[in-house]
mmCIF file of C-alpha atoms in Angstrom:
data_model
loop_
_atom_site.group_PDB
_atom_site.id
_atom_site.type_symbol
_atom_site.label_atom_id
_atom_site.label_comp_id
_atom_site.label_asym_id
_atom_site.label_seq_id
_atom_site.Cartn_x
_atom_site.Cartn_y
_atom_site.Cartn_z
ATOM 1 C CA MET A 1 -29.498 -0.116 26.859
ATOM 2 C CA GLU A 2 -28.887 -2.292 23.569
ATOM 3 C CA ASN A 3 -27.208 -1.156 20.742
ATOM 4 C CA GLN A 4 -28.954 -0.979 17.523
ATOM 5 C CA ASN A 5 -27.346 -0.358 13.826
ATOM 6 C CA ASN A 6 -30.341 1.941 11.972
ATOM 7 C CA VAL A 7 -27.745 2.441 9.013
ATOM 8 C CA THR A 8 -28.263 0.587 6.639
ATOM 9 C CA GLU A 9 -26.080 2.704 4.032
ATOM 10 C CA PHE A 10 -23.447 5.266 3.675
ATOM 11 C CA VAL A 11 -22.926 8.394 1.910
ATOM 12 C CA PHE A 12 -19.668 9.543 1.096
ATOM 13 C CA MET A 13 -19.595 13.300 1.173
ATOM 14 C CA GLY A 14 -15.933 12.822 -1.118
ATOM 15 C CA LEU A 15 -12.859 14.989 -1.209
ATOM 16 C CA TRP A 16 -14.005 18.388 -2.246
ATOM 17 C CA GLY A 17 -17.663 19.347 -2.181
ATOM 18 C CA ASN A 18 -17.413 21.566 -5.193
ATOM 19 C CA LYS A 19 -18.496 19.639 -8.388
ATOM 20 C CA GLN A 20 -16.666 21.171 -11.417
ATOM 21 C CA ILE A 21 -13.081 20.723 -9.318
ATOM 22 C CA GLU A 22 -14.707 17.003 -9.216
ATOM 23 C CA LEU A 23 -15.280 16.563 -12.390
ATOM 24 C CA LEU A 24 -11.656 17.870 -13.209
ATOM 25 C CA PHE A 25 -10.368 15.438 -10.078
ATOM 26 C CA PHE A 26 -12.522 12.317 -12.385
ATOM 27 C CA PHE A 27 -9.964 12.639 -15.503
ATOM 28 C CA LEU A 28 -6.727 12.918 -13.381
ATOM 29 C CA PHE A 29 -7.446 10.018 -11.501
ATOM 30 C CA LEU A 30 -8.468 7.664 -14.520
ATOM 31 C CA LEU A 31 -5.273 9.212 -15.555
ATOM 32 C CA CYS A 32 -3.894 8.313 -12.496
ATOM 33 C CA TYR A 33 -5.442 4.605 -12.524
ATOM 34 C CA LEU A 34 -4.241 3.867 -15.779
ATOM 35 C CA ALA A 35 -0.966 4.197 -15.152
ATOM 36 C CA VAL A 36 -0.968 1.822 -12.194
ATOM 37 C CA LEU A 37 -2.595 -0.749 -14.113
ATOM 38 C CA MET A 38 0.256 -0.512 -17.047
ATOM 39 C CA GLY A 39 3.275 0.277 -14.856
ATOM 40 C CA ASN A 40 2.395 -2.419 -12.531
ATOM 41 C CA ILE A 41 1.267 -4.799 -15.241
ATOM 42 C CA LEU A 42 4.185 -4.214 -16.782
ATOM 43 C CA ILE A 43 6.381 -5.184 -14.066
ATOM 44 C CA LEU A 44 4.960 -7.717 -13.224
ATOM 45 C CA LEU A 45 4.769 -9.388 -16.369
ATOM 46 C CA THR A 46 8.410 -8.139 -16.785
ATOM 47 C CA ILE A 47 8.935 -9.981 -13.993
ATOM 48 C CA THR A 48 7.527 -13.367 -13.988
ATOM 49 C CA CYS A 49 8.264 -14.102 -18.055
ATOM 50 C CA SER A 50 12.612 -13.226 -17.441
ATOM 51 C CA HIS A 51 14.561 -14.946 -14.927
ATOM 52 C CA LEU A 52 14.590 -12.603 -12.725
ATOM 53 C CA ILE A 53 11.839 -14.206 -10.717
ATOM 54 C CA GLU A 54 14.348 -16.377 -9.317
ATOM 55 C CA GLU A 55 15.883 -13.513 -7.494
ATOM 56 C CA PRO A 56 14.178 -12.689 -4.065
ATOM 57 C CA MET A 57 15.043 -8.273 -4.361
ATOM 58 C CA TYR A 58 12.982 -9.102 -7.625
ATOM 59 C CA TYR A 59 10.479 -11.986 -6.062
ATOM 60 C CA PHE A 60 9.450 -8.929 -3.459
ATOM 61 C CA LEU A 61 9.298 -6.621 -5.987
ATOM 62 C CA CYS A 62 6.655 -8.820 -7.806
ATOM 63 C CA HIS A 63 4.469 -8.755 -4.964
ATOM 64 C CA LEU A 64 4.302 -5.373 -4.433
ATOM 65 C CA SER A 65 3.131 -4.537 -7.994
ATOM 66 C CA LEU A 66 0.476 -7.074 -7.126
ATOM 67 C CA MET A 67 -0.062 -5.303 -3.960
ATOM 68 C CA ASP A 68 -0.394 -2.101 -5.439
ATOM 69 C CA LEU A 69 -2.561 -3.456 -8.418
ATOM 70 C CA CYS A 70 -5.221 -4.858 -6.036
ATOM 71 C CA TYR A 71 -5.078 -1.830 -2.840
ATOM 72 C CA THR A 72 -5.494 0.143 -5.744
ATOM 73 C CA SER A 73 -8.459 -1.520 -7.538
ATOM 74 C CA THR A 74 -10.008 -1.550 -3.666
ATOM 75 C CA VAL A 75 -10.281 2.438 -3.799
ATOM 76 C CA VAL A 76 -10.182 4.103 -6.942
ATOM 77 C CA PRO A 77 -12.317 2.782 -8.744
ATOM 78 C CA ARG A 78 -15.691 3.677 -6.479
ATOM 79 C CA LEU A 79 -13.660 7.052 -6.072
ATOM 80 C CA ILE A 80 -13.917 8.105 -10.148
ATOM 81 C CA ARG A 81 -17.455 6.378 -9.774
ATOM 82 C CA ASP A 82 -18.099 8.321 -7.597
ATOM 83 C CA LEU A 83 -16.830 11.832 -8.470
ATOM 84 C CA ALA A 84 -18.235 11.736 -11.939
ATOM 85 C CA SER A 85 -22.198 10.600 -9.072
ATOM 86 C CA VAL A 86 -24.688 13.060 -7.928
ATOM 87 C CA ARG A 87 -24.964 10.778 -4.959
ATOM 88 C CA LYS A 88 -21.932 8.401 -3.574
ATOM 89 C CA ILE A 89 -23.659 5.823 -1.824
ATOM 90 C CA ILE A 90 -22.343 2.655 -0.681
ATOM 91 C CA SER A 91 -24.015 0.144 1.163
ATOM 92 C CA TYR A 92 -23.703 -0.927 5.111
ATOM 93 C CA ASN A 93 -21.981 -4.904 3.495
ATOM 94 C CA ASN A 94 -20.538 -2.866 0.490
ATOM 95 C CA CYS A 95 -18.738 -0.452 3.009
ATOM 96 C CA MET A 96 -17.693 -3.673 5.660
ATOM 97 C CA THR A 97 -15.985 -4.990 3.104
ATOM 98 C CA GLN A 98 -13.736 -2.239 1.439
ATOM 99 C CA LEU A 99 -12.669 -1.644 4.912
ATOM 100 C CA PHE A 100 -11.050 -5.584 5.432
ATOM 101 C CA THR A 101 -9.553 -5.511 2.129
ATOM 102 C CA ALA A 102 -8.065 -2.403 2.081
ATOM 103 C CA HIS A 103 -5.951 -2.526 5.315
ATOM 104 C CA LEU A 104 -5.547 -6.195 4.388
ATOM 105 C CA LEU A 105 -3.406 -4.999 0.900
ATOM 106 C CA ALA A 106 -2.225 -1.917 2.901
ATOM 107 C CA ALA A 107 -0.416 -4.763 5.844
ATOM 108 C CA VAL A 108 0.604 -7.559 3.048
ATOM 109 C CA GLU A 109 2.742 -4.752 1.592
ATOM 110 C CA THR A 110 4.011 -3.178 4.626
ATOM 111 C CA PHE A 111 5.248 -6.698 5.212
ATOM 112 C CA ILE A 112 6.195 -7.251 1.730
ATOM 113 C CA LEU A 113 8.674 -4.143 2.006
ATOM 114 C CA VAL A 114 9.955 -5.024 5.685
ATOM 115 C CA SER A 115 10.693 -7.739 3.063
ATOM 116 C CA MET A 116 12.503 -5.660 0.794
ATOM 117 C CA ALA A 117 14.812 -4.204 3.521
ATOM 118 C CA PHE A 118 14.982 -7.540 5.706
ATOM 119 C CA ASP A 119 16.713 -8.559 1.813
ATOM 120 C CA ARG A 120 18.739 -5.380 0.936
ATOM 121 C CA TYR A 121 20.501 -5.701 4.399
ATOM 122 C CA VAL A 122 21.238 -9.354 3.748
ATOM 123 C CA ALA A 123 22.967 -8.497 0.412
ATOM 124 C CA ILE A 124 25.500 -5.954 1.631
ATOM 125 C CA VAL A 125 25.920 -6.633 5.455
ATOM 126 C CA LYS A 126 26.206 -11.061 5.035
ATOM 127 C CA PRO A 127 27.187 -10.843 0.954
ATOM 128 C CA LEU A 128 28.834 -14.686 1.434
ATOM 129 C CA HIS A 129 25.838 -16.207 3.422
ATOM 130 C CA TYR A 130 22.908 -14.401 1.255
ATOM 131 C CA MET A 131 22.229 -17.403 -1.167
ATOM 132 C CA ILE A 132 21.745 -19.207 2.350
ATOM 133 C CA ILE A 133 19.523 -16.931 4.173
ATOM 134 C CA MET A 134 17.103 -15.661 1.073
ATOM 135 C CA ASN A 135 16.841 -18.564 -0.775
ATOM 136 C CA MET A 136 13.046 -19.013 -2.234
ATOM 137 C CA GLN A 137 11.364 -20.991 0.189
ATOM 138 C CA ARG A 138 12.721 -18.507 2.728
ATOM 139 C CA CYS A 139 11.484 -15.278 0.270
ATOM 140 C CA LYS A 140 8.196 -17.711 0.277
ATOM 141 C CA MET A 141 7.251 -17.956 3.659
ATOM 142 C CA LEU A 142 8.034 -14.502 4.768
ATOM 143 C CA ILE A 143 5.241 -14.183 1.775
ATOM 144 C CA ILE A 144 2.912 -15.782 3.149
ATOM 145 C CA MET A 145 3.836 -13.926 7.016
ATOM 146 C CA ALA A 146 2.839 -11.114 5.098
ATOM 147 C CA TRP A 147 -0.831 -12.584 3.906
ATOM 148 C CA VAL A 148 -1.399 -14.623 7.943
ATOM 149 C CA VAL A 149 -0.670 -11.066 9.505
ATOM 150 C CA GLY A 150 -2.553 -9.095 7.195
ATOM 151 C CA PHE A 151 -5.209 -11.163 7.986
ATOM 152 C CA TRP A 152 -4.964 -10.945 11.742
ATOM 153 C CA HIS A 153 -4.696 -6.886 11.451
ATOM 154 C CA SER A 154 -7.856 -6.552 9.254
ATOM 155 C CA ILE A 155 -10.164 -8.658 10.677
ATOM 156 C CA ALA A 156 -9.550 -7.473 14.322
ATOM 157 C CA LEU A 157 -10.034 -4.145 12.889
ATOM 158 C CA LEU A 158 -13.764 -5.710 10.611
ATOM 159 C CA LEU A 159 -14.474 -6.589 14.051
ATOM 160 C CA MET A 160 -14.154 -3.423 16.273
ATOM 161 C CA VAL A 161 -16.489 -2.034 13.664
ATOM 162 C CA PHE A 162 -18.465 -4.376 13.131
ATOM 163 C CA ASN A 163 -19.911 -4.880 16.633
ATOM 164 C CA LEU A 164 -20.603 -0.952 17.043
ATOM 165 C CA PRO A 165 -23.610 1.108 17.189
ATOM 166 C CA PHE A 166 -24.377 3.475 13.812
ATOM 167 C CA CYS A 167 -27.739 4.947 14.376
ATOM 168 C CA GLY A 168 -27.048 8.485 13.746
ATOM 169 C CA PRO A 169 -26.233 10.448 10.595
ATOM 170 C CA ASN A 170 -23.973 8.299 8.155
ATOM 171 C CA GLN A 171 -21.993 10.824 6.397
ATOM 172 C CA ILE A 172 -18.849 9.728 5.461
ATOM 173 C CA ASP A 173 -16.309 12.664 5.163
ATOM 174 C CA HIS A 174 -14.314 10.671 2.918
ATOM 175 C CA TYR A 175 -14.295 8.803 -0.406
ATOM 176 C CA ILE A 176 -13.757 5.596 1.244
ATOM 177 C CA CYS A 177 -15.060 3.226 4.135
ATOM 178 C CA ASP A 178 -11.654 3.935 6.523
ATOM 179 C CA VAL A 179 -11.886 3.016 10.181
ATOM 180 C CA LYS A 180 -10.888 6.674 11.548
ATOM 181 C CA PRO A 181 -14.026 8.520 9.567
ATOM 182 C CA LEU A 182 -15.968 5.773 10.496
ATOM 183 C CA LEU A 183 -15.494 5.850 14.486
ATOM 184 C CA LYS A 184 -17.072 9.369 14.630
ATOM 185 C CA LEU A 185 -20.466 7.841 13.090
ATOM 186 C CA VAL A 186 -20.920 5.459 16.547
ATOM 187 C CA CYS A 187 -23.792 6.307 18.590
ATOM 188 C CA LYS A 188 -22.081 5.588 21.621
ATOM 189 C CA ASP A 189 -18.345 6.664 23.872
ATOM 190 C CA ILE A 190 -16.256 4.275 21.691
ATOM 191 C CA HIS A 191 -12.651 5.607 23.703
ATOM 192 C CA VAL A 192 -10.896 1.935 24.355
ATOM 193 C CA VAL A 193 -11.498 1.529 21.183
ATOM 194 C CA ARG A 194 -10.140 4.754 19.677
ATOM 195 C CA ILE A 195 -6.972 3.785 21.261
ATOM 196 C CA LEU A 196 -7.178 -0.040 19.960
ATOM 197 C CA VAL A 197 -7.105 1.210 16.520
ATOM 198 C CA ILE A 198 -4.700 4.200 17.628
ATOM 199 C CA VAL A 199 -2.647 0.917 18.703
ATOM 200 C CA ASN A 200 -3.528 -2.177 15.726
ATOM 201 C CA SER A 201 -2.424 1.254 12.959
ATOM 202 C CA GLY A 202 -0.823 3.813 13.789
ATOM 203 C CA ILE A 203 1.611 2.255 15.889
ATOM 204 C CA VAL A 204 2.501 -0.954 14.508
ATOM 205 C CA VAL A 205 3.085 1.360 11.600
ATOM 206 C CA VAL A 206 5.085 3.817 13.098
ATOM 207 C CA VAL A 207 6.959 1.072 15.199
ATOM 208 C CA ILE A 208 7.711 -0.245 11.321
ATOM 209 C CA PHE A 209 8.823 2.918 10.222
ATOM 210 C CA LEU A 210 11.969 3.098 12.166
ATOM 211 C CA VAL A 211 12.636 -0.685 12.326
ATOM 212 C CA LEU A 212 13.164 -0.059 8.591
ATOM 213 C CA VAL A 213 15.150 3.504 8.875
ATOM 214 C CA ALA A 214 17.252 1.673 11.380
ATOM 215 C CA SER A 215 18.003 -1.069 8.596
ATOM 216 C CA TYR A 216 19.465 1.587 5.191
ATOM 217 C CA ILE A 217 21.510 3.036 7.914
ATOM 218 C CA LEU A 218 22.945 -0.116 8.889
ATOM 219 C CA ILE A 219 22.982 -0.749 5.227
ATOM 220 C CA LEU A 220 23.931 2.293 4.514
ATOM 221 C CA TYR A 221 26.742 2.515 6.995
ATOM 222 C CA ASN A 222 28.598 -1.104 6.275
ATOM 223 C CA LEU A 223 28.792 0.649 2.553
ATOM 224 C CA ARG A 224 31.975 2.507 3.533
ATOM 225 C CA THR A 225 33.919 -1.768 2.739
ATOM 226 C CA HIS A 226 32.371 -2.447 -0.192
ATOM 227 C CA SER A 227 34.337 -0.739 -4.068
ATOM 228 C CA SER A 228 32.833 2.887 -5.362
ATOM 229 C CA ALA A 229 30.917 0.587 -7.756
ATOM 230 C CA GLY A 230 29.131 -1.689 -6.122
ATOM 231 C CA ARG A 231 28.832 0.977 -3.670
ATOM 232 C CA ARG A 232 27.045 3.014 -6.220
ATOM 233 C CA LYS A 233 24.581 -0.288 -7.685
ATOM 234 C CA ALA A 234 23.340 -0.422 -3.414
ATOM 235 C CA LEU A 235 22.559 3.947 -3.098
ATOM 236 C CA SER A 236 20.509 2.861 -6.063
ATOM 237 C CA THR A 237 18.286 -0.031 -4.888
ATOM 238 C CA CYS A 238 18.031 1.277 -1.511
ATOM 239 C CA SER A 239 17.287 5.163 -3.061
ATOM 240 C CA SER A 240 13.939 3.269 -4.819
ATOM 241 C CA HIS A 241 12.974 1.488 -1.204
ATOM 242 C CA ILE A 242 13.897 4.705 0.952
ATOM 243 C CA MET A 243 11.879 6.497 -1.824
ATOM 244 C CA VAL A 244 8.759 3.965 -1.816
ATOM 245 C CA VAL A 245 9.077 3.353 1.700
ATOM 246 C CA VAL A 246 8.464 7.240 2.668
ATOM 247 C CA LEU A 247 6.120 7.418 -0.131
ATOM 248 C CA PHE A 248 3.556 4.532 1.701
ATOM 249 C CA PHE A 249 4.583 5.114 5.438
ATOM 250 C CA VAL A 250 5.001 8.896 6.249
ATOM 251 C CA PRO A 251 1.006 9.381 4.615
ATOM 252 C CA CYS A 252 0.098 6.167 6.733
ATOM 253 C CA ILE A 253 1.211 7.482 9.789
ATOM 254 C CA TYR A 254 -0.038 11.324 9.631
ATOM 255 C CA THR A 255 -3.645 9.577 9.032
ATOM 256 C CA TYR A 256 -3.852 6.351 11.565
ATOM 257 C CA VAL A 257 -1.163 7.737 14.112
ATOM 258 C CA LEU A 258 -2.965 10.772 14.837
ATOM 259 C CA PRO A 259 -6.507 11.112 16.388
ATOM 260 C CA ALA A 260 -9.924 12.030 14.437
ATOM 261 C CA GLY A 261 -10.325 15.802 14.709
ATOM 262 C CA SER A 262 -12.206 17.901 12.074
ATOM 263 C CA GLU A 263 -8.939 19.390 11.625
ATOM 264 C CA ASN A 264 -7.418 16.741 10.459
ATOM 265 C CA ARG A 265 -6.377 16.361 6.602
ATOM 266 C CA ASP A 266 -6.787 12.900 6.622
ATOM 267 C CA LYS A 267 -8.196 11.994 3.261
ATOM 268 C CA GLU A 268 -6.512 14.456 1.529
ATOM 269 C CA ILE A 269 -3.746 13.174 2.696
ATOM 270 C CA SER A 270 -4.450 9.279 1.958
ATOM 271 C CA VAL A 271 -4.702 9.713 -1.817
ATOM 272 C CA PHE A 272 -0.787 9.480 -1.865
ATOM 273 C CA TYR A 273 -0.966 6.011 -0.225
ATOM 274 C CA THR A 274 -3.895 4.895 -1.971
ATOM 275 C CA ALA A 275 -3.452 6.526 -5.480
ATOM 276 C CA ILE A 276 -0.587 8.321 -6.054
ATOM 277 C CA ALA A 277 2.427 5.776 -4.539
ATOM 278 C CA PRO A 278 0.929 2.456 -6.485
ATOM 279 C CA MET A 279 1.889 4.835 -9.617
ATOM 280 C CA LEU A 280 5.290 6.367 -8.290
ATOM 281 C CA ASN A 281 6.299 2.977 -7.069
ATOM 282 C CA PRO A 282 7.087 1.330 -10.268
ATOM 283 C CA LEU A 283 8.777 4.570 -11.908
ATOM 284 C CA ILE A 284 10.530 4.621 -9.651
ATOM 285 C CA TYR A 285 11.980 0.908 -9.472
ATOM 286 C CA THR A 286 12.328 0.636 -13.696
ATOM 287 C CA LEU A 287 13.684 4.373 -13.613
ATOM 288 C CA ARG A 288 16.415 3.418 -11.426
ATOM 289 C CA ASN A 289 17.506 0.106 -11.678
ATOM 290 C CA MET A 290 18.837 -1.557 -14.971
ATOM 291 C CA GLU A 291 18.475 -5.292 -14.650
ATOM 292 C CA ILE A 292 15.046 -4.286 -14.942
ATOM 293 C CA LYS A 293 15.758 -1.672 -17.708
ATOM 294 C CA ILE A 294 17.368 -4.633 -19.637
ATOM 295 C CA ALA A 295 14.797 -7.434 -18.681
ATOM 296 C CA MET A 296 11.446 -5.368 -19.857
ATOM 297 C CA LEU A 297 13.532 -4.882 -23.347
ATOM 298 C CA LYS A 298 13.980 -8.895 -23.720
ATOM 299 C CA VAL A 299 10.684 -9.374 -22.639
ATOM 300 C CA TRP A 300 9.100 -7.469 -24.949
ATOM 301 C CA SER A 301 11.125 -8.057 -27.690
ATOM 302 C CA GLN A 302 10.357 -11.986 -27.104
ATOM 303 C CA MET A 303 6.590 -10.977 -27.632
ATOM 304 C CA VAL A 304 6.631 -8.763 -30.487
ATOM 305 C CA HIS A 305 9.024 -11.636 -32.827
ATOM 306 C CA SER A 306 6.353 -14.679 -31.141
ATOM 307 C CA LYS A 307 3.470 -12.100 -32.986
ATOM 308 C CA LEU A 308 5.282 -12.069 -35.997
ATOM 309 C CA LYS A 309 6.030 -15.715 -36.804
#
């Protein structure tokens, strides 16, 4: 029998069924999104308008803020609109576009976090070779690699889902078009596809997370040979990275490693990496980083002076 796709649109079931709760969270997510915009744009302007853009750590942080900004903008504005709507409808084509874009940007962010960990590892474990290893050309190559790997990850997921038949119910038990809730609506046996999705997303995320944990353990081990002032500065920087990694990876691991099931809390947990982590990342980096604070004050004082002239 030939596979047919009779679905032209999907209906999101959303986070909650209670309309009063949804209206409350409409304002909360609106404030959250405004905080994401303000925080990440502030980081971007501070780094790009100062000497910090020439340093690998801040070069990667600049790209991380850009990914947070773009990724959140693919998900949260529609979520905010849907929280105020009676019917939460998305067309089939827009759903596939959101699936591809969200996974592309999330994958790029994942490999930027890996690049940031590599940068800190080289800075602490091989400080004498740091400028040679982490030159700007290599930093740019790492960003290009992140985009290439992210593209192949997301195109693989898209092709797996795009060729599946949707011929029954079209209600997605989520607030975004993600691969796991979409697989629940497919009208044929997709056991192999489920395994491929877990390998493509879940297993890869777990491996990367374990590599990052191992790198930070090595960094902490090598800090024994540093001075107390050097240890404090390195620990402050690394603790910021670790917090960001945990906020991003732990919810992703829960979402993509566990098989699809009615008892899973995927849509609630996914709020952490779609909205909360991008909102907290600028706070984590600015509150614990004196160089960012100083550069921020300089950039904004220059902007104020230029306006007064």
